[in-house]
Coordinates of C-alpha atoms in Angstrom, one line a residue:
X1 CA 0.0 0.0 0.0
X2 CA 1.8 3.1 -1.3
X3 CA 0.8 6.6 0.1
X4 CA 1.7 9.9 -1.5
X5 CA 0.7 13.5 -0.7
X6 CA -1.5 15.4 -3.1
X7 CA -1.2 19.2 -2.9
X8 CA -1.4 20.6 0.6
X9 CA -4.7 18.8 1.3
X10 CA -4.8 15.0 0.7
X11 CA -3.1 11.6 0.9
X12 CA -3.5 9.2 -2.1
X13 CA -3.3 5.5 -1.5
X14 CA -2.2 3.8 -4.7
X15 CA -3.7 0.4 -5.5
X16 CA -2.8 0.3 -9.2
X17 CA -0.3 -2.5 -8.7
X18 CA -2.8 -4.6 -6.6
X19 CA -4.2 -7.8 -8.0
X20 CA -7.7 -6.7 -7.3
X21 CA -7.6 -2.9 -6.9
X22 CA -11.3 -2.2 -6.4
X23 CA -11.8 -5.1 -3.9
X24 CA -8.9 -3.7 -1.8
X25 CA -10.1 -0.1 -2.1
X26 CA -13.7 -1.0 -1.1
X27 CA -12.4 -3.1 1.9
X28 CA -10.1 -0.4 3.2
X29 CA -12.6 2.4 2.7
X30 CA -15.2 0.3 4.6
X31 CA -12.6 -0.2 7.5
X32 CA -11.8 3.6 7.6
X33 CA -15.4 4.6 7.7
X34 CA -16.0 2.2 10.5
X35 CA -13.2 3.8 12.5
X36 CA -12.7 7.2 10.9
X37 CA -9.3 8.8 11.9
X38 CA -9.7 12.3 13.4
X39 CA -7.5 13.8 10.7
X40 CA -9.7 12.5 7.9
X41 CA -12.2 14.9 6.4
X42 CA -13.2 13.0 3.3
X43 CA -12.6 9.4 2.2
X44 CA -13.2 9.0 -1.5
X45 CA -12.7 5.7 -3.4
X46 CA -11.4 5.9 -7.0
X47 CA -10.9 3.1 -9.6
X48 CA -7.3 2.4 -8.5
X49 CA -6.8 4.7 -5.6
X50 CA -8.3 5.9 -2.3
X51 CA -8.0 9.6 -1.5
X52 CA -8.2 10.9 2.0
X53 CA -8.6 14.6 2.3
X54 CA -7.1 15.9 5.5
X55 CA -8.9 18.1 8.1
X56 CA -7.6 21.7 8.2
X57 CA -6.3 22.6 11.6
X58 CA -4.8 25.7 13.1
X59 CA -1.8 23.5 14.2
X60 CA 1.3 22.6 12.2
X61 CA 0.2 21.1 8.9
X62 CA 3.5 19.2 8.5
X63 CA 2.9 17.4 11.8
X64 CA -0.7 16.6 10.8
X65 CA 0.4 15.2 7.5
X66 CA 3.2 13.1 9.1
X67 CA 0.8 11.7 11.6
X68 CA -1.7 10.8 8.9
X69 CA 1.1 8.9 7.0
X70 CA 2.3 7.1 10.1
X71 CA -1.3 6.1 11.0
X72 CA -2.0 4.9 7.4
X73 CA 1.2 2.9 7.5
X74 CA 0.0 1.0 10.6
X75 CA -3.5 0.7 9.1
X76 CA -2.1 -0.7 5.9
X77 CA 0.0 -3.3 7.7
X78 CA -3.0 -4.5 9.6
X79 CA -5.1 -4.4 6.5
X80 CA -2.5 -6.6 4.6
X81 CA -2.6 -9.1 7.5
X82 CA -6.4 -9.5 7.2
X83 CA -6.5 -9.6 3.4
X84 CA -6.6 -13.4 3.4
X85 CA -9.1 -13.7 6.2
X86 CA -12.9 -13.8 5.8
X87 CA -14.4 -10.3 5.3
X88 CA -17.9 -9.1 5.8
X89 CA -20.1 -9.6 2.7
X90 CA -20.9 -6.7 0.4
X91 CA -24.3 -5.1 0.9
X92 CA -26.7 -6.1 -1.8
X93 CA -29.5 -3.8 -2.9
X94 CA -32.5 -5.2 -5.0
X95 CA -33.5 -2.5 -7.5
X96 CA -36.7 -2.6 -9.5
X97 CA -36.4 -1.9 -13.3
X98 CA -39.0 -1.6 -16.0
X99 CA -37.7 -2.4 -19.5
X100 CA -40.8 -1.3 -21.4
X101 CA -39.8 0.5 -24.6
X102 CA -41.7 3.6 -23.4
X103 CA -39.1 3.9 -20.7
X104 CA -36.1 2.1 -22.2
X105 CA -35.7 4.8 -24.8
X106 CA -32.7 3.2 -26.5
X107 CA -33.8 -0.5 -26.0
X108 CA -34.6 -1.2 -29.7
X109 CA -31.4 0.5 -30.8
X110 CA -29.4 -1.5 -28.2
X111 CA -30.9 -4.7 -29.4
X112 CA -30.1 -3.9 -33.0
X113 CA -26.5 -2.8 -32.3
X114 CA -25.8 -5.9 -30.2
X115 CA -27.5 -8.2 -32.8
X116 CA -29.9 -9.6 -30.1
X117 CA -33.6 -9.6 -29.6
X118 CA -35.1 -7.1 -27.1
X119 CA -36.0 -10.1 -24.8
X120 CA -32.4 -11.3 -24.9
X121 CA -31.1 -7.8 -24.1
X122 CA -33.4 -7.6 -21.1
X123 CA -32.5 -11.1 -19.8
X124 CA -28.7 -10.4 -20.1
X125 CA -29.0 -7.1 -18.3
X126 CA -31.2 -8.2 -15.4
X127 CA -29.4 -11.5 -14.7
X128 CA -26.1 -9.9 -13.9
X129 CA -24.8 -9.0 -10.4
X130 CA -23.4 -5.5 -10.4
X131 CA -20.9 -3.8 -8.1
X132 CA -20.7 -0.1 -7.5
X133 CA -17.1 0.6 -8.4
X134 CA -17.1 4.3 -7.5
X135 CA -19.6 7.2 -7.2
X136 CA -19.4 10.5 -9.0
X137 CA -21.0 12.8 -11.6
X138 CA -23.9 13.7 -9.3
X139 CA -25.1 12.8 -5.8
X140 CA -26.1 9.1 -5.7
X141 CA -24.7 8.3 -9.2
X142 CA -22.8 4.9 -9.0
X143 CA -20.7 3.4 -11.8
X144 CA -21.6 -0.3 -11.8
X145 CA -19.3 -3.0 -13.2
X146 CA -20.6 -6.4 -14.1
X147 CA -22.4 -5.7 -17.4
X148 CA -22.5 -8.7 -19.7
X149 CA -19.9 -8.2 -22.5
X150 CA -22.6 -9.0 -25.1
X151 CA -24.2 -5.6 -24.2
X152 CA -21.0 -3.6 -24.6
X153 CA -21.7 -0.3 -26.5
X154 CA -20.1 3.1 -26.8
X155 CA -21.7 6.2 -25.4
X156 CA -24.2 8.0 -27.6
X157 CA -22.7 10.2 -30.3
X158 CA -24.8 13.1 -29.1
X159 CA -25.7 13.2 -25.4
X160 CA -29.3 13.8 -24.5
X161 CA -30.0 17.3 -23.0
X162 CA -32.3 15.7 -20.4
X163 CA -32.2 12.1 -19.2
X164 CA -35.3 11.2 -17.2
X165 CA -34.9 10.6 -13.5
X166 CA -34.4 6.9 -12.7
X167 CA -33.2 6.0 -16.2
X168 CA -31.1 2.8 -16.2
X169 CA -28.4 3.1 -18.8
X170 CA -25.3 1.2 -20.2
X171 CA -22.0 2.3 -21.7
X172 CA -18.9 0.2 -22.4
X173 CA -18.9 -2.4 -19.6
X174 CA -20.8 -0.4 -17.1
X175 CA -24.4 0.3 -16.1
X176 CA -25.8 3.2 -14.1
X177 CA -29.0 4.7 -12.8
X178 CA -29.6 8.5 -13.1
X179 CA -30.8 9.8 -9.7
X180 CA -32.3 12.9 -11.2
X181 CA -33.0 14.6 -14.5
X182 CA -29.7 15.6 -16.1
X183 CA -27.9 15.7 -19.5
X184 CA -26.3 12.3 -20.3
X185 CA -24.8 10.2 -23.0
X186 CA -25.4 6.6 -22.0
X187 CA -27.8 4.2 -23.7
X188 CA -31.1 4.1 -21.8
X189 CA -32.3 0.5 -21.4
X190 CA -35.0 1.0 -18.8
X191 CA -36.1 3.0 -15.7
X192 CA -36.3 2.4 -12.0
X193 CA -38.8 3.9 -9.6
X194 CA -36.5 3.5 -6.6
X195 CA -34.8 6.4 -4.8
X196 CA -31.1 6.4 -5.0
X197 CA -30.5 9.7 -3.2
X198 CA -32.8 11.3 -0.5
X199 CA -31.8 14.4 1.3
X200 CA -34.2 13.6 4.1
X201 CA -32.5 10.3 5.0
X202 CA -29.3 9.6 6.9
X203 CA -27.3 8.5 5.1
X204 CA -28.8 10.2 2.0
X205 CA -27.3 7.8 -0.6
X206 CA -28.5 4.2 -1.2
X207 CA -25.2 2.9 -2.7
X208 CA -21.7 3.2 -1.4
X209 CA -18.6 2.1 -3.4
X210 CA -18.4 -1.7 -3.0
X211 CA -22.2 -2.3 -2.6
X212 CA -23.8 -4.6 -5.1
X213 CA -27.0 -4.5 -7.1
X214 CA -29.5 -7.2 -8.2
X215 CA -32.3 -6.3 -10.6
X216 CA -35.9 -7.2 -10.3
X217 CA -37.9 -6.7 -13.5
X218 CA -41.3 -4.9 -13.1
X219 CA -44.2 -4.1 -15.5
X220 CA -45.0 -0.6 -16.7
X221 CA -48.1 -0.4 -14.4
X222 CA -45.9 -1.4 -11.4
X223 CA -43.4 1.2 -12.4
X224 CA -46.0 4.0 -12.5
X225 CA -47.5 2.9 -9.1
X226 CA -44.1 2.8 -7.4
X227 CA -42.8 6.0 -9.1
X228 CA -45.9 7.9 -7.9
X229 CA -45.5 6.5 -4.4
X230 CA -41.8 7.6 -4.3
X231 CA -42.5 11.1 -5.6
X232 CA -41.3 13.7 -3.0
X233 CA -40.4 17.3 -2.8
X234 CA -37.7 18.6 -5.1
X235 CA -34.1 18.2 -3.7
X236 CA -33.5 21.9 -4.4
X237 CA -35.8 24.2 -2.5
X238 CA -37.6 27.3 -3.9
X239 CA -37.5 30.4 -1.8
X240 CA -40.9 31.8 -0.7
X241 CA -42.7 34.0 -3.2
X242 CA -45.5 34.9 -0.8
X243 CA -44.5 35.2 2.8
X244 CA -46.0 37.8 5.1
X245 CA -43.2 37.3 7.6
X246 CA -40.5 38.1 5.1
X247 CA -38.3 41.0 5.8
X248 CA -36.3 41.2 2.5
X249 CA -37.9 41.2 -1.0
X250 CA -35.8 40.5 -4.1
X251 CA -36.6 43.2 -6.6
X252 CA -33.9 42.2 -9.1
X253 CA -31.7 39.0 -8.7
X254 CA -28.4 40.2 -10.1
X255 CA -26.3 38.1 -12.5
X256 CA -26.0 35.0 -10.3
X257 CA -26.9 35.4 -6.6
X258 CA -27.1 32.3 -4.3
X259 CA -27.4 31.5 -0.6
X260 CA -24.0 30.2 0.6
X261 CA -22.5 29.1 3.9
X262 CA -19.7 26.7 5.0
X263 CA -19.0 23.6 2.7
X264 CA -20.8 20.4 3.4
X265 CA -18.2 18.0 4.8
X266 CA -18.1 14.2 5.0
X267 CA -20.4 13.5 2.0
X268 CA -18.0 13.2 -0.9
X269 CA -18.3 9.4 -0.9
X270 CA -22.0 9.8 -1.8
X271 CA -20.8 12.1 -4.7
X272 CA -21.9 15.2 -2.8
X273 CA -19.2 17.8 -3.3
X274 CA -18.6 20.3 -0.5
X275 CA -19.9 23.4 -2.2
X276 CA -20.1 26.4 0.1
X277 CA -19.0 30.0 -0.6
X278 CA -16.3 30.3 -3.2
X279 CA -14.6 33.0 -1.0
X280 CA -14.9 31.5 2.5
X281 CA -12.7 34.2 4.0
X282 CA -15.0 36.9 2.8
X283 CA -18.0 35.0 4.2
X284 CA -16.4 34.9 7.7
X285 CA -15.4 38.5 7.6
X286 CA -18.8 39.8 6.4
X287 CA -20.5 37.8 9.1
X288 CA -18.2 39.1 11.8
X289 CA -18.9 42.7 10.8
X290 CA -22.6 42.2 11.7
X291 CA -22.1 40.1 14.8
X292 CA -23.0 36.7 13.3
X293 CA -21.1 33.4 13.8
X294 CA -18.6 33.2 10.9
X295 CA -20.3 30.4 9.0
X296 CA -23.8 31.9 8.9
X297 CA -25.5 31.6 5.5
X298 CA -25.3 34.8 3.4
X299 CA -25.9 35.9 -0.2
X300 CA -23.0 35.3 -2.6
X301 CA -23.2 37.9 -5.4
X302 CA -21.5 37.3 -8.7
X303 CA -20.5 40.0 -11.2
X304 CA -23.5 42.2 -10.3
X305 CA -25.5 42.2 -7.1
X306 CA -29.2 42.0 -6.5
X307 CA -31.6 44.8 -5.7
X308 CA -33.3 44.1 -2.3
X309 CA -36.2 45.8 -0.5
X310 CA -35.9 45.8 3.3
X311 CA -39.2 45.7 5.2
X312 CA -37.4 46.0 8.5
X313 CA -34.3 47.9 9.5
X314 CA -31.4 45.5 9.0
X315 CA -27.7 45.5 9.7
X316 CA -25.7 44.2 6.7
X317 CA -22.1 44.0 5.4
X318 CA -20.6 43.0 2.1
X319 CA -17.0 41.8 1.6
X320 CA -15.1 40.5 -1.4
X321 CA -15.0 42.0 -4.8
X322 CA -15.1 45.8 -4.7
X323 CA -18.6 47.4 -5.1
X324 CA -20.6 50.2 -3.5
X325 CA -24.1 49.8 -2.1
X326 CA -26.7 52.3 -3.2
X327 CA -29.5 53.3 -0.7
X328 CA -31.9 56.2 -1.4
X329 CA -29.4 57.4 -4.1
X330 CA -26.7 57.5 -1.5
X331 CA -23.5 55.5 -2.4
X332 CA -22.1 53.5 0.5
X333 CA -18.7 51.9 0.6
X334 CA -18.4 48.2 1.5
X335 CA -16.3 46.2 4.0
X336 CA -18.0 47.6 7.1
X337 CA -21.4 47.2 8.9
X338 CA -24.2 49.2 7.4
X339 CA -27.7 49.7 8.9
X340 CA -30.4 49.8 6.1
X341 CA -33.6 51.6 7.0
X342 CA -37.0 50.0 6.9
X343 CA -38.7 50.5 3.5
X344 CA -35.4 51.2 1.7
X345 CA -33.9 49.3 -1.2
X346 CA -30.3 48.3 -1.5
X347 CA -28.6 47.8 -4.8
X348 CA -25.0 47.6 -5.9
X349 CA -22.6 49.0 -8.4
X350 CA -20.9 46.4 -10.7
X351 CA -18.4 44.2 -8.9
X352 CA -14.9 45.3 -10.0
X353 CA -12.2 44.5 -9.4
X354 CA -13.1 40.9 -8.5
X355 CA -16.0 38.7 -9.3
X356 CA -17.8 37.6 -6.1
X357 CA -18.9 39.5 -3.0
X358 CA -20.6 38.1 0.1
X359 CA -23.6 40.0 1.6
X360 CA -24.1 39.0 5.3
X361 CA -27.4 39.8 7.0
X362 CA -27.4 40.6 10.7
X363 CA -29.1 37.9 12.7
X364 CA -29.1 35.6 9.6
X365 CA -31.8 34.3 7.3
X366 CA -34.5 31.8 8.3
X367 CA -33.7 28.8 6.0
X368 CA -34.3 25.1 6.0
X369 CA -31.3 22.9 6.8
X370 CA -30.3 20.4 4.0
X371 CA -27.6 17.9 4.6
X372 CA -26.2 19.8 7.5
X373 CA -26.0 23.2 5.8
X374 CA -28.3 26.0 4.8
X375 CA -26.7 27.1 1.5
X376 CA -27.1 26.3 -2.2
X377 CA -25.2 23.6 -4.1
X378 CA -26.5 24.6 -7.5
X379 CA -24.8 21.9 -9.6
X380 CA -26.0 19.2 -7.3
X381 CA -29.5 20.6 -7.0
X382 CA -29.3 20.8 -3.2
X383 CA -30.4 23.7 -1.0
X384 CA -32.2 26.9 -2.0
X385 CA -32.5 27.9 -5.6
X386 CA -30.5 30.9 -6.9
X387 CA -32.3 34.2 -6.1
X388 CA -35.0 35.2 -8.5
X389 CA -37.1 38.3 -8.8
X390 CA -40.0 38.2 -6.3
X391 CA -38.3 35.9 -3.8
X392 CA -39.0 36.7 -0.2
X393 CA -36.2 36.2 2.5
X394 CA -37.2 35.9 6.1
X395 CA -34.8 37.3 8.7
X396 CA -34.1 34.9 11.6
X397 CA -33.3 37.5 14.2
X398 CA -32.9 41.0 12.8
X399 CA -32.5 42.6 16.3
X400 CA -29.5 40.4 17.1
X401 CA -27.0 43.1 16.0
X402 CA -28.4 45.4 18.7
X403 CA -26.8 43.1 21.3
X404 CA -23.5 44.7 20.2
X405 CA -23.0 48.0 21.9
X406 CA -21.1 49.2 18.9
X407 CA -23.7 48.2 16.3
X408 CA -26.4 49.6 18.6
X409 CA -24.6 52.9 18.8
X410 CA -24.7 53.1 15.0
X411 CA -28.4 52.5 14.9
X412 CA -30.4 55.7 14.9
X413 CA -33.9 55.0 13.6
X414 CA -34.4 58.5 12.1
X415 CA -30.9 58.7 10.6
X416 CA -30.3 55.7 8.4
X417 CA -28.5 54.4 6.5
X418 CA -25.6 54.5 9.0
X419 CA -22.1 53.1 8.9
X420 CA -18.7 53.7 10.4
X421 CA -15.9 55.5 8.6
X422 CA -13.4 52.6 9.1
X423 CA -13.4 49.5 6.9
X424 CA -11.5 46.2 6.6
X425 CA -9.6 44.9 3.6
X426 CA -11.0 42.2 1.4
X427 CA -9.0 38.9 1.5
X428 CA -8.0 39.4 -2.1
X429 CA -8.7 41.8 -4.9
X430 CA -7.0 41.4 -8.3
X431 CA -4.6 44.4 -8.7
X432 CA -2.2 43.3 -11.4
X433 CA -2.9 42.6 -15.0
X434 CA -1.8 38.9 -14.4
X435 CA -2.7 37.1 -11.2
X436 CA -0.1 34.7 -9.9
X437 CA -1.7 31.5 -8.6
X438 CA 0.7 29.4 -6.5
X439 CA 0.5 25.6 -7.0
X440 CA 2.1 22.4 -6.0
X441 CA 3.0 19.9 -8.7
X442 CA 0.1 17.5 -9.5
X443 CA 0.6 13.7 -9.6
X444 CA 0.5 13.6 -13.4
X445 CA 2.8 16.5 -14.2
X446 CA 5.3 13.9 -15.2
X447 CA 3.1 13.2 -18.3
X448 CA 4.6 16.4 -19.8
X449 CA 8.0 16.5 -21.5
X450 CA 10.7 18.8 -20.1
X451 CA 9.9 21.4 -22.7
X452 CA 6.1 21.1 -22.1
X453 CA 6.7 21.3 -18.4
X454 CA 8.5 24.7 -18.8
X455 CA 5.9 26.0 -21.2
X456 CA 3.0 25.0 -18.9
X457 CA 4.3 27.2 -16.0
X458 CA 5.2 30.1 -18.3
X459 CA 1.8 30.3 -20.0
X460 CA -0.4 33.2 -19.3
X461 CA -4.0 31.8 -19.2
X462 CA -7.2 33.7 -19.9
X463 CA -10.3 32.7 -17.9
X464 CA -13.0 31.5 -20.2
X465 CA -16.6 32.7 -20.1
X466 CA -17.6 29.0 -19.7
X467 CA -16.4 29.2 -16.1
X468 CA -18.8 28.8 -13.2
X469 CA -19.0 27.7 -9.5
X470 CA -17.9 24.2 -10.6
X471 CA -14.6 25.3 -12.2
X472 CA -12.5 27.8 -14.0
X473 CA -11.8 26.9 -17.7
X474 CA -8.6 28.4 -18.9
X475 CA -7.6 29.3 -22.5
X476 CA -4.0 29.8 -23.7
X477 CA -1.4 28.9 -26.3
X478 CA -0.1 25.9 -24.4
X479 CA -0.5 22.6 -26.4
X480 CA 1.0 19.1 -25.8
X481 CA 2.5 17.3 -28.8
X482 CA 0.7 14.1 -27.9
X483 CA -2.7 14.0 -26.0
X484 CA -2.2 13.0 -22.4
X485 CA -3.8 9.7 -21.4
X486 CA -6.9 9.8 -19.3
X487 CA -6.5 8.3 -15.8
X488 CA -8.6 5.9 -13.8
X489 CA -11.1 8.2 -12.0
X490 CA -9.9 9.5 -8.6
X491 CA -11.0 12.1 -6.1
X492 CA -10.5 15.7 -6.9
X493 CA -11.0 18.8 -4.8
X494 CA -11.2 22.7 -4.9
X495 CA -8.0 23.8 -6.6
X496 CA -7.3 20.6 -8.6
X497 CA -6.0 21.6 -12.1
X498 CA -7.3 19.0 -14.6
X499 CA -6.0 18.8 -18.2
X500 CA -8.7 17.5 -20.7
X501 CA -8.1 16.7 -24.4
X502 CA -9.3 20.2 -25.3
X503 CA -5.9 21.5 -23.9
X504 CA -7.9 24.0 -21.8
X505 CA -7.1 23.3 -18.1
X506 CA -10.0 23.3 -15.7
X507 CA -9.4 24.4 -12.1
X508 CA -12.0 23.0 -9.7
X509 CA -14.0 25.4 -7.7
X510 CA -16.4 25.0 -4.8
X511 CA -19.0 22.9 -6.6
X512 CA -16.6 20.5 -8.3
X513 CA -17.5 16.9 -9.0
X514 CA -16.1 14.5 -6.5
X515 CA -14.2 12.4 -8.9
X516 CA -12.5 13.0 -12.3
X517 CA -10.6 11.1 -15.0
X518 CA -8.5 13.8 -16.6
X519 CA -4.8 14.1 -15.7
X520 CA -4.2 16.5 -12.8
X521 CA -1.2 18.7 -13.5
X522 CA -1.3 21.0 -10.4
X523 CA -3.0 21.6 -7.1
X524 CA -3.6 25.3 -6.1
X525 CA -2.5 25.9 -2.5
X526 CA -5.2 26.6 0.1
X527 CA -4.4 30.3 0.6
X528 CA -4.7 31.0 -3.2
X529 CA -8.2 29.5 -3.6
X530 CA -9.6 33.0 -3.0
X531 CA -7.8 34.2 -6.1
X532 CA -9.8 31.6 -8.1
X533 CA -13.0 32.9 -6.5
X534 CA -12.3 36.4 -7.7
X535 CA -11.1 35.5 -11.2
X536 CA -13.7 36.8 -13.7
X537 CA -14.0 35.8 -17.4
X538 CA -11.3 37.5 -19.5
X539 CA -8.9 38.0 -16.6
X540 CA -5.3 36.6 -16.8
X541 CA -3.8 34.0 -14.6
X542 CA -0.3 32.4 -14.4
X543 CA 0.3 29.2 -12.4
X544 CA 3.4 29.4 -10.3
X545 CA 5.1 26.2 -9.1
X546 CA 6.2 26.2 -5.4
X547 CA 7.1 23.4 -3.0
X548 CA 5.2 22.1 0.1
X549 CA 7.4 24.0 2.6
X550 CA 6.7 27.3 0.8
X551 CA 3.0 26.4 0.6
X552 CA 2.9 25.9 4.4
X553 CA 4.5 29.3 4.9
X554 CA 2.1 31.1 2.6
X555 CA -0.9 29.3 4.1
X556 CA 0.2 30.1 7.6
X557 CA 0.6 33.8 6.7
X558 CA -2.8 34.0 5.2
X559 CA -4.4 32.3 8.2
X560 CA -2.6 34.6 10.6
X561 CA -3.8 37.7 8.7
X562 CA -7.4 36.3 8.6
X563 CA -7.4 35.6 12.3
X564 CA -5.9 39.0 13.1
X565 CA -8.7 40.7 11.1
X566 CA -11.4 38.6 12.7
X567 CA -10.0 39.3 16.1
X568 CA -9.9 43.1 15.4
X569 CA -13.5 43.0 14.2
X570 CA -14.7 41.1 17.2
X571 CA -13.0 43.4 19.6
X572 CA -14.9 46.4 18.1
X573 CA -18.2 44.6 17.7
X574 CA -18.1 42.9 21.1
X575 CA -17.1 46.1 22.9

């Protein structure tokens, strides 16, 4: 069992030379989940690796990494000893599938391509025992091996824009079930009425890597009955449109405004990425300015902010990309607490420099909790929807800021808006024509030749307008002489730099998928993730190679500055 560090955040356990990689990965991950180490944040199985993302602590990161490696060495030795002994059987789930052509949209085409009758295709598919190799793509989506080789087909030449929820599909030697409506390019053979992912259950996912699936064929009538019985509320929750208790009304939504808080942790093995605010440091600072706990859910504004009507006097603060607030035609600078009068609207100047700004609401918003957090995970369809015109936001405790003597002293009912003269600095604002983003070498950087290696780090990249909360797509002149091979899918994280065949690197952001199969050439260090959050389409980036010791130093400096600013704010607010 060979362990290597990835970036400043993870340990990868390589099973590529194991006789049965997946069997070993599933057994070890099961053992780790049963007795999860305190230093482990996420445990994510891949096709020939197991990646453990480390908890971030305020202590010495080098010591934490070394302790993880020592513990894993001991765990590995014990694991090797038990390899020959009897292990607990894999969990088997019985899944109901209807193969009626009305639901198996590609069933006739599958039969024709495989030179089989429809009845033979159905029989071969339902008689196999499948194993969930890994999860990825979307919450609850498992890649199952065990498909009969007679049914082997490539993916569709043109993916469908919308695959129906519950669709059972095949591609190459795998089968899968789509937990929700999504674009997809697999061949649809049938549909299942069973729920694979349910936010109201603990755990939310049905399958874990290593679990097995047996199929029970059902009729079209049985499918409709079961499908109707299993219908529940949408995973993603709409905000209220008619709420008499609401204190904030959305007049205009802005370019892309969402509710965000801390990332969801410990769910990556269900294919639920962490999400959360792209600029976590700004979230913490904005909340501190209004007296909230640092992780309180707030509004993340992108490119342009919303226009909000306040039906109650409210203390707010916005931190991140530079912008001014506008209340009653009065322009108000950001990065400080601001009292908005009852009946007034707040809108914002365009965000520049920077791309994202976090608007914290004193006392917080009254929101439903979903999988341990209150924020949106748009790409996974979890949490509140993005803000829309007409939405109503309910304040949880708008008078909470008055508990602070400082914020109370600012509040004068007949003289609002009100704010102090002082301000804090945003964690990062682009100030140069080219933003330097510090990285550690990725595990597949060696795929490049010496010349390509040099060119990769010297290239100035332009952020594509195809970028979003899932990732930054970069465009540049860098090309490789020969396409790099895809890798067996493995866990990825915020800051992973993938290199797809398009030669346009993708840097993972907050809502990244949990696994990926493109070579990873670099890993952005933790303290520079904020630079990615503030990179707007058209801006220039250059990736800068550093070593782990330097990364620890830069991360420690950023943490020290953040803690110093938070302490200074709390001293003022609390006193």
